[in-house]
Coordinates of C-alpha atoms in Angstrom, one line a residue:
M117 CA 0.0 -0.3 -0.2
H118 CA 2.7 2.4 0.8
V119 CA 4.3 1.5 -2.7
L120 CA 1.4 2.1 -4.3
R121 CA 0.6 5.9 -2.3
S122 CA 4.3 6.9 -3.3
T123 CA 3.7 5.9 -6.8
V124 CA 0.4 7.6 -7.1
L125 CA 2.4 10.6 -5.6
A126 CA 5.3 10.9 -7.8
I127 CA 3.3 10.4 -10.8
S128 CA 1.3 13.6 -9.5
V129 CA 3.9 15.6 -9.1
T130 CA 5.3 15.0 -12.1
A131 CA 1.5 15.5 -14.4
G132 CA 1.5 18.6 -12.5
A133 CA 5.2 19.8 -13.3
L134 CA 4.5 19.1 -17.0
F135 CA 1.1 20.6 -16.8
A136 CA 1.6 23.6 -14.9
P137 CA 0.8 27.3 -15.9
S138 CA 4.1 28.0 -16.8
S139 CA 4.7 25.9 -19.3
A140 CA 2.6 28.5 -21.2
R141 CA 5.8 30.9 -21.5
A142 CA 6.8 28.6 -24.9
H143 CA 4.8 31.1 -26.7
D144 CA 6.5 34.3 -26.0
M145 CA 7.6 36.4 -29.4
N146 CA 10.7 37.4 -31.2
A147 CA 11.8 39.1 -34.3
T148 CA 14.7 39.9 -36.5
V149 CA 14.9 42.9 -39.1
K150 CA 17.6 42.7 -41.6
V151 CA 18.2 46.1 -43.7
E152 CA 19.1 46.1 -47.1
P153 CA 19.8 49.0 -49.2
T154 CA 15.9 48.8 -51.6
S155 CA 14.4 47.2 -48.2
V156 CA 13.5 45.9 -45.0
R157 CA 12.8 42.6 -44.0
V158 CA 10.9 41.5 -40.9
E159 CA 10.4 38.3 -39.9
V160 CA 8.5 37.5 -36.5
F161 CA 8.1 34.2 -35.1
F162 CA 7.3 32.6 -31.7
E163 CA 9.8 30.9 -29.4
D164 CA 9.5 27.6 -30.7
D165 CA 10.3 29.0 -34.1
L166 CA 6.9 28.9 -36.0
P167 CA 6.0 31.4 -37.7
A168 CA 4.2 34.1 -36.5
E169 CA 1.5 34.5 -38.9
L170 CA -0.6 37.5 -40.0
A171 CA 0.9 39.4 -37.5
K172 CA 0.5 43.5 -37.5
A173 CA 3.6 45.1 -37.5
T174 CA 4.4 49.0 -37.4
V175 CA 7.6 50.8 -37.8
T176 CA 8.7 54.0 -35.8
N177 CA 10.9 56.7 -36.3
S178 CA 12.5 58.4 -32.9
A179 CA 9.8 60.7 -33.1
G180 CA 7.0 58.3 -32.7
A181 CA 5.6 59.0 -36.0
E182 CA 4.3 55.4 -38.1
V183 CA 6.5 55.0 -41.1
A184 CA 5.5 51.8 -42.1
V185 CA 2.3 49.4 -41.2
G186 CA 2.0 46.0 -42.5
T187 CA 0.9 42.2 -41.5
T188 CA 3.4 39.3 -42.2
D189 CA 2.8 36.8 -44.4
E190 CA 2.4 32.4 -43.7
R191 CA 6.0 32.2 -42.9
G192 CA 5.9 35.3 -40.5
V193 CA 8.3 37.7 -43.3
W194 CA 7.2 41.2 -44.0
T195 CA 9.2 43.3 -46.3
F196 CA 9.1 47.6 -46.9
P197 CA 10.8 50.0 -48.8
T198 CA 14.0 51.1 -46.9
P199 CA 13.1 54.6 -45.2
A200 CA 15.4 57.4 -44.7
P201 CA 18.7 57.4 -42.7
G202 CA 18.0 57.0 -38.9
E203 CA 16.8 55.0 -35.6
Y204 CA 13.6 53.1 -35.9
T205 CA 11.3 50.8 -33.7
L206 CA 9.5 47.8 -35.2
T207 CA 6.3 46.3 -33.0
A208 CA 4.9 43.2 -34.3
K209 CA 1.6 42.2 -32.1
C210 CA -0.1 38.3 -32.7
I211 CA -2.0 36.9 -30.4
G212 CA -1.8 38.9 -27.7
H213 CA 1.9 38.8 -27.6
T214 CA 4.2 41.7 -28.3
A215 CA 7.9 42.3 -29.9
T216 CA 9.8 45.1 -29.9
V217 CA 12.8 45.5 -32.0
Q218 CA 15.0 49.0 -32.3
F219 CA 16.6 49.2 -35.5
S220 CA 18.4 51.8 -37.5
V221 CA 19.0 52.7 -41.4
A222 CA 22.6 53.4 -42.1
G223 CA 22.9 57.1 -43.0
S224 CA 26.5 57.8 -45.0
P225 CA 28.3 55.6 -47.6
E226 CA 30.8 54.5 -45.1
E227 CA 28.5 53.0 -42.6
P228 CA 27.6 49.3 -43.6
P229 CA 24.3 49.0 -45.9
V230 CA 22.8 46.1 -43.5
S231 CA 21.9 46.2 -40.4
Y232 CA 20.5 43.2 -38.4
T233 CA 19.1 43.4 -35.2
G234 CA 17.1 40.9 -33.0
E235 CA 17.2 37.5 -31.3
R236 CA 17.3 34.2 -33.0
L237 CA 16.7 31.6 -30.2
N238 CA 18.6 28.1 -30.6
K239 CA 16.0 25.3 -30.9
T240 CA 18.6 23.0 -29.6
V241 CA 18.9 24.4 -26.5
G242 CA 15.0 24.3 -25.9
L243 CA 15.2 20.1 -27.1
T244 CA 18.1 19.4 -25.1
I245 CA 16.3 20.9 -21.6
G246 CA 13.6 18.7 -22.3
V247 CA 15.3 15.7 -23.3
G248 CA 16.9 16.5 -20.3
G249 CA 14.2 17.1 -18.0
L250 CA 12.4 13.3 -19.1
L251 CA 15.8 11.7 -18.5
G252 CA 15.5 13.0 -14.8
I253 CA 12.2 12.5 -14.0
S254 CA 12.7 8.7 -15.7
A255 CA 16.1 8.4 -13.4
V256 CA 13.8 9.1 -10.4
F257 CA 11.4 6.5 -11.1
W258 CA 13.9 4.5 -11.8
L259 CA 15.5 4.5 -8.5
L260 CA 11.8 4.7 -6.2
R261 CA 10.9 1.5 -8.3
R262 CA 14.6 0.3 -7.8
R263 CA 14.6 1.0 -3.8
H264 CA 11.0 -0.6 -3.3
R265 CA 12.2 -3.9 -5.0
E266 CA 15.1 -4.2 -2.1

């Protein structure tokens, strides 16, 4: 009876940890901006690398005036003509999430023509953490089972 209670408790704790509300954080949203001589390419994506399809993107200048507004395609990509040199802010919104990225457009030929900002998270890190967690839970169950057999 004691073994059954311990097993049920271990399974309940594990299930609770797996389905806790904190797991909803897996859908944070990020964006990257690549400035080229004739166009600016925006890519909006969720933390798990899924594209943010139909995200509303707005670009404002340093004074806060709207410079460009658009919507991402099925790949989470939106392009627009390169604006005048200066500092800009991209704000993308999709399904209650918001990503904001600062970027600049070069003003003279001496400056590099391409400015790439934003972070692309490494999918391998997330997979490693997930596999490590599953292996850890398996090890705990194996140790509990082995302990109760002795």
